[in-house]
Amino acid sequence: IDGYLEHVYPDDRPRVRDAIERAVTEGGVHQVEMRVPGADGSLRWVVSRGTGRLDPIRGTPLIEGVSIDITDRK
């Protein structure tokens, strides 16, 4: 989760972390909109949708999903 959050705009990280952690601990789906800084300094809007669960062997979070650029809609 921390590696994923490195790519999220700092102000959005707590909200995104909460959504992902809820999906992992509850074994459910997350959907969250966030900003992602571009290499050129711009901000892009992204919606992330996926499922989360704990790895039954390691006990680490597993996230499967997709992130879609929705900047034009915003």
Short mmCIF file of N, CA, C and O in Angstrom, two decimals, residues 2-74:
data_model
loop_
_atom_site.label_atom_id
_atom_site.label_comp_id
_atom_site.label_asym_id
_atom_site.label_seq_id
_atom_site.Cartn_x
_atom_site.Cartn_y
_atom_site.Cartn_z
N ASP A 2 1.95 1.23 0.77
CA ASP A 2 2.82 2.41 0.85
C ASP A 2 3.44 2.74 -0.51
O ASP A 2 3.52 3.92 -0.87
N GLY A 3 3.86 1.73 -1.26
CA GLY A 3 4.43 1.96 -2.59
C GLY A 3 3.41 2.59 -3.52
O GLY A 3 3.74 3.47 -4.31
N TYR A 4 2.17 2.16 -3.43
CA TYR A 4 1.10 2.72 -4.25
C TYR A 4 0.85 4.18 -3.87
O TYR A 4 0.73 5.06 -4.73
N LEU A 5 0.82 4.44 -2.57
CA LEU A 5 0.52 5.78 -2.08
C LEU A 5 1.59 6.80 -2.43
O LEU A 5 1.32 8.00 -2.46
N GLU A 6 2.81 6.35 -2.69
CA GLU A 6 3.88 7.27 -3.11
C GLU A 6 3.51 8.03 -4.37
O GLU A 6 4.03 9.11 -4.62
N HIS A 7 2.61 7.47 -5.18
CA HIS A 7 2.22 8.08 -6.45
C HIS A 7 0.97 8.94 -6.33
O HIS A 7 0.49 9.47 -7.33
N VAL A 8 0.44 9.05 -5.14
CA VAL A 8 -0.79 9.81 -4.89
C VAL A 8 -0.42 11.17 -4.31
O VAL A 8 0.51 11.29 -3.51
N TYR A 9 -1.16 12.21 -4.71
CA TYR A 9 -0.95 13.56 -4.18
C TYR A 9 -1.02 13.50 -2.65
O TYR A 9 -1.94 12.89 -2.09
N PRO A 10 -0.07 14.11 -1.95
CA PRO A 10 0.02 13.98 -0.49
C PRO A 10 -1.28 14.26 0.27
O PRO A 10 -1.60 13.55 1.23
N ASP A 11 -2.04 15.28 -0.12
CA ASP A 11 -3.28 15.60 0.60
C ASP A 11 -4.33 14.50 0.48
O ASP A 11 -5.23 14.41 1.32
N ASP A 12 -4.25 13.67 -0.57
CA ASP A 12 -5.24 12.63 -0.80
C ASP A 12 -4.86 11.29 -0.17
O ASP A 12 -5.68 10.38 -0.08
N ARG A 13 -3.62 11.15 0.26
CA ARG A 13 -3.12 9.86 0.76
C ARG A 13 -3.92 9.29 1.94
O ARG A 13 -4.24 8.09 1.93
N PRO A 14 -4.26 10.07 2.97
CA PRO A 14 -5.00 9.47 4.08
C PRO A 14 -6.35 8.88 3.64
O PRO A 14 -6.71 7.79 4.06
N ARG A 15 -7.06 9.58 2.79
CA ARG A 15 -8.37 9.11 2.31
C ARG A 15 -8.23 7.84 1.48
O ARG A 15 -9.00 6.89 1.61
N VAL A 16 -7.21 7.82 0.61
CA VAL A 16 -6.97 6.65 -0.24
C VAL A 16 -6.54 5.46 0.62
O VAL A 16 -7.02 4.34 0.45
N ARG A 17 -5.65 5.71 1.58
CA ARG A 17 -5.20 4.64 2.48
C ARG A 17 -6.40 4.04 3.23
O ARG A 17 -6.54 2.83 3.32
N ASP A 18 -7.28 4.89 3.75
CA ASP A 18 -8.44 4.40 4.48
C ASP A 18 -9.33 3.51 3.60
O ASP A 18 -9.78 2.46 4.04
N ALA A 19 -9.56 3.94 2.36
CA ALA A 19 -10.40 3.16 1.45
C ALA A 19 -9.78 1.80 1.15
O ALA A 19 -10.47 0.77 1.17
N ILE A 20 -8.49 1.78 0.89
CA ILE A 20 -7.82 0.52 0.58
C ILE A 20 -7.77 -0.38 1.81
O ILE A 20 -8.05 -1.58 1.72
N GLU A 21 -7.42 0.18 2.96
CA GLU A 21 -7.34 -0.64 4.17
C GLU A 21 -8.70 -1.22 4.54
O GLU A 21 -8.79 -2.36 4.99
N ARG A 22 -9.76 -0.46 4.34
CA ARG A 22 -11.11 -0.98 4.60
C ARG A 22 -11.41 -2.16 3.68
O ARG A 22 -11.95 -3.18 4.12
N ALA A 23 -11.05 -2.03 2.40
CA ALA A 23 -11.29 -3.12 1.46
C ALA A 23 -10.51 -4.37 1.85
O ALA A 23 -11.01 -5.48 1.75
N VAL A 24 -9.28 -4.18 2.31
CA VAL A 24 -8.45 -5.33 2.71
C VAL A 24 -9.00 -6.00 3.96
O VAL A 24 -9.17 -7.21 4.01
N THR A 25 -9.30 -5.22 4.98
CA THR A 25 -9.74 -5.81 6.26
C THR A 25 -11.15 -6.38 6.17
O THR A 25 -11.46 -7.36 6.82
N GLU A 26 -11.99 -5.78 5.32
CA GLU A 26 -13.37 -6.27 5.18
C GLU A 26 -13.51 -7.22 3.99
O GLU A 26 -14.58 -7.78 3.77
N GLY A 27 -12.44 -7.37 3.20
CA GLY A 27 -12.50 -8.26 2.04
C GLY A 27 -13.43 -7.77 0.96
O GLY A 27 -14.09 -8.54 0.29
N GLY A 28 -13.49 -6.47 0.79
CA GLY A 28 -14.45 -5.91 -0.14
C GLY A 28 -13.83 -5.10 -1.25
O GLY A 28 -12.64 -5.19 -1.55
N VAL A 29 -14.68 -4.26 -1.84
CA VAL A 29 -14.31 -3.43 -2.98
C VAL A 29 -14.02 -2.02 -2.49
O VAL A 29 -14.67 -1.53 -1.58
N HIS A 30 -13.04 -1.38 -3.12
CA HIS A 30 -12.81 0.04 -2.86
C HIS A 30 -12.98 0.81 -4.16
O HIS A 30 -12.75 0.28 -5.24
N GLN A 31 -13.44 2.02 -4.04
CA GLN A 31 -13.49 2.96 -5.16
C GLN A 31 -13.21 4.32 -4.58
O GLN A 31 -13.91 4.76 -3.66
N VAL A 32 -12.19 4.97 -5.11
CA VAL A 32 -11.80 6.27 -4.56
C VAL A 32 -11.21 7.13 -5.68
O VAL A 32 -10.49 6.62 -6.54
N GLU A 33 -11.55 8.41 -5.67
CA GLU A 33 -10.97 9.36 -6.61
C GLU A 33 -9.82 10.06 -5.92
O GLU A 33 -9.89 10.37 -4.73
N MET A 34 -8.75 10.30 -6.68
CA MET A 34 -7.57 10.93 -6.11
C MET A 34 -6.83 11.71 -7.18
O MET A 34 -7.08 11.53 -8.37
N ARG A 35 -5.90 12.54 -6.72
CA ARG A 35 -5.03 13.26 -7.65
C ARG A 35 -3.67 12.57 -7.69
O ARG A 35 -3.20 12.07 -6.67
N VAL A 36 -3.08 12.56 -8.88
CA VAL A 36 -1.78 11.94 -9.09
C VAL A 36 -0.88 12.96 -9.79
O VAL A 36 -1.23 13.45 -10.87
N PRO A 37 0.25 13.32 -9.19
CA PRO A 37 1.16 14.27 -9.83
C PRO A 37 1.81 13.65 -11.07
O PRO A 37 2.25 12.51 -11.06
N GLY A 38 1.84 14.44 -12.15
CA GLY A 38 2.51 14.01 -13.37
C GLY A 38 3.98 14.39 -13.34
O GLY A 38 4.41 15.24 -12.55
N ALA A 39 4.75 13.77 -14.20
CA ALA A 39 6.19 14.06 -14.28
C ALA A 39 6.45 15.52 -14.64
O ALA A 39 7.47 16.08 -14.28
N ASP A 40 5.49 16.13 -15.35
CA ASP A 40 5.65 17.52 -15.77
C ASP A 40 5.13 18.52 -14.73
O ASP A 40 5.08 19.72 -14.98
N GLY A 41 4.73 18.01 -13.54
CA GLY A 41 4.24 18.87 -12.49
C GLY A 41 2.73 19.08 -12.50
O GLY A 41 2.19 19.70 -11.59
N SER A 42 2.05 18.56 -13.51
CA SER A 42 0.60 18.68 -13.56
C SER A 42 -0.05 17.70 -12.59
O SER A 42 0.60 16.78 -12.08
N LEU A 43 -1.32 17.92 -12.31
CA LEU A 43 -2.09 16.98 -11.49
C LEU A 43 -3.14 16.32 -12.36
O LEU A 43 -3.87 16.99 -13.09
N ARG A 44 -3.21 15.02 -12.30
CA ARG A 44 -4.21 14.24 -13.01
C ARG A 44 -5.18 13.68 -11.99
O ARG A 44 -4.80 13.35 -10.87
N TRP A 45 -6.45 13.57 -12.34
CA TRP A 45 -7.45 12.93 -11.50
C TRP A 45 -7.59 11.48 -11.94
O TRP A 45 -7.65 11.19 -13.14
N VAL A 46 -7.63 10.59 -10.97
CA VAL A 46 -7.71 9.16 -11.23
C VAL A 46 -8.78 8.56 -10.31
O VAL A 46 -8.92 8.98 -9.16
N VAL A 47 -9.53 7.60 -10.83
CA VAL A 47 -10.41 6.80 -9.98
C VAL A 47 -9.79 5.41 -9.89
O VAL A 47 -9.36 4.85 -10.89
N SER A 48 -9.69 4.92 -8.68
CA SER A 48 -9.14 3.60 -8.43
C SER A 48 -10.27 2.70 -7.94
O SER A 48 -11.00 3.07 -7.03
N ARG A 49 -10.40 1.54 -8.59
CA ARG A 49 -11.42 0.56 -8.20
C ARG A 49 -10.74 -0.79 -8.07
O ARG A 49 -9.96 -1.18 -8.93
N GLY A 50 -11.06 -1.49 -7.01
CA GLY A 50 -10.46 -2.80 -6.85
C GLY A 50 -10.96 -3.54 -5.64
O GLY A 50 -11.82 -3.05 -4.90
N THR A 51 -10.42 -4.72 -5.46
CA THR A 51 -10.76 -5.54 -4.30
C THR A 51 -9.52 -5.73 -3.45
O THR A 51 -8.39 -5.66 -3.96
N GLY A 52 -9.74 -5.98 -2.21
CA GLY A 52 -8.62 -6.19 -1.31
C GLY A 52 -8.87 -7.39 -0.41
O GLY A 52 -10.01 -7.75 -0.14
N ARG A 53 -7.79 -8.01 0.00
CA ARG A 53 -7.86 -9.13 0.94
C ARG A 53 -6.47 -9.33 1.53
O ARG A 53 -5.50 -8.77 1.03
N LEU A 54 -6.40 -10.12 2.56
CA LEU A 54 -5.10 -10.46 3.14
C LEU A 54 -4.61 -11.75 2.52
O LEU A 54 -5.38 -12.70 2.35
N ASP A 55 -3.34 -11.80 2.20
CA ASP A 55 -2.71 -13.03 1.72
C ASP A 55 -2.82 -14.06 2.83
O ASP A 55 -2.37 -13.81 3.96
N PRO A 56 -3.42 -15.22 2.56
CA PRO A 56 -3.64 -16.19 3.63
C PRO A 56 -2.35 -16.79 4.19
O PRO A 56 -2.32 -17.25 5.33
N ILE A 57 -1.26 -16.76 3.43
CA ILE A 57 0.00 -17.33 3.89
C ILE A 57 0.86 -16.28 4.60
O ILE A 57 1.36 -16.49 5.70
N ARG A 58 1.02 -15.13 3.96
CA ARG A 58 1.90 -14.09 4.50
C ARG A 58 1.20 -13.10 5.42
O ARG A 58 1.83 -12.40 6.18
N GLY A 59 -0.11 -12.97 5.25
CA GLY A 59 -0.85 -11.99 6.04
C GLY A 59 -0.67 -10.57 5.55
O GLY A 59 -1.01 -9.63 6.25
N THR A 60 -0.11 -10.40 4.35
CA THR A 60 0.10 -9.07 3.78
C THR A 60 -1.07 -8.68 2.89
O THR A 60 -1.76 -9.55 2.35
N PRO A 61 -1.33 -7.38 2.71
CA PRO A 61 -2.44 -6.95 1.88
C PRO A 61 -2.22 -7.29 0.40
O PRO A 61 -1.13 -7.14 -0.12
N LEU A 62 -3.28 -7.75 -0.23
CA LEU A 62 -3.29 -7.98 -1.68
C LEU A 62 -4.37 -7.09 -2.27
O LEU A 62 -5.51 -7.09 -1.81
N ILE A 63 -4.00 -6.33 -3.30
CA ILE A 63 -4.93 -5.43 -3.96
C ILE A 63 -4.96 -5.79 -5.44
O ILE A 63 -3.91 -5.89 -6.08
N GLU A 64 -6.14 -5.98 -5.97
CA GLU A 64 -6.32 -6.21 -7.41
C GLU A 64 -7.30 -5.16 -7.90
O GLU A 64 -8.37 -4.98 -7.31
N GLY A 65 -6.93 -4.46 -8.97
CA GLY A 65 -7.84 -3.44 -9.45
C GLY A 65 -7.29 -2.68 -10.62
O GLY A 65 -6.33 -3.10 -11.27
N VAL A 66 -7.89 -1.53 -10.85
CA VAL A 66 -7.53 -0.69 -11.98
C VAL A 66 -7.64 0.77 -11.57
O VAL A 66 -8.44 1.12 -10.70
N SER A 67 -6.80 1.58 -12.15
CA SER A 67 -6.88 3.04 -11.97
C SER A 67 -7.11 3.66 -13.35
O SER A 67 -6.41 3.33 -14.30
N ILE A 68 -8.08 4.55 -13.43
CA ILE A 68 -8.48 5.16 -14.69
C ILE A 68 -8.36 6.68 -14.59
O ILE A 68 -8.86 7.27 -13.63
N ASP A 69 -7.73 7.28 -15.58
CA ASP A 69 -7.58 8.74 -15.63
C ASP A 69 -8.95 9.35 -15.96
O ASP A 69 -9.55 9.05 -16.99
N ILE A 70 -9.45 10.20 -15.06
CA ILE A 70 -10.74 10.86 -15.25
C ILE A 70 -10.58 12.38 -15.29
O ILE A 70 -11.56 13.12 -15.09
N THR A 71 -9.38 12.85 -15.59
CA THR A 71 -9.10 14.29 -15.58
C THR A 71 -10.06 15.04 -16.48
O THR A 71 -10.58 16.11 -16.09
N ASP A 72 -10.33 14.56 -17.67
CA ASP A 72 -11.22 15.26 -18.59
C ASP A 72 -12.63 15.39 -18.03
O ASP A 72 -13.30 16.39 -18.29
N ARG A 73 -13.09 14.44 -17.26
CA ARG A 73 -14.43 14.51 -16.65
C ARG A 73 -14.47 15.51 -15.50
O ARG A 73 -15.51 16.05 -15.18
N LYS A 74 -13.32 15.71 -14.84
CA LYS A 74 -13.27 16.63 -13.72
C LYS A 74 -13.21 18.06 -14.21
O LYS A 74 -13.57 18.97 -13.59
#
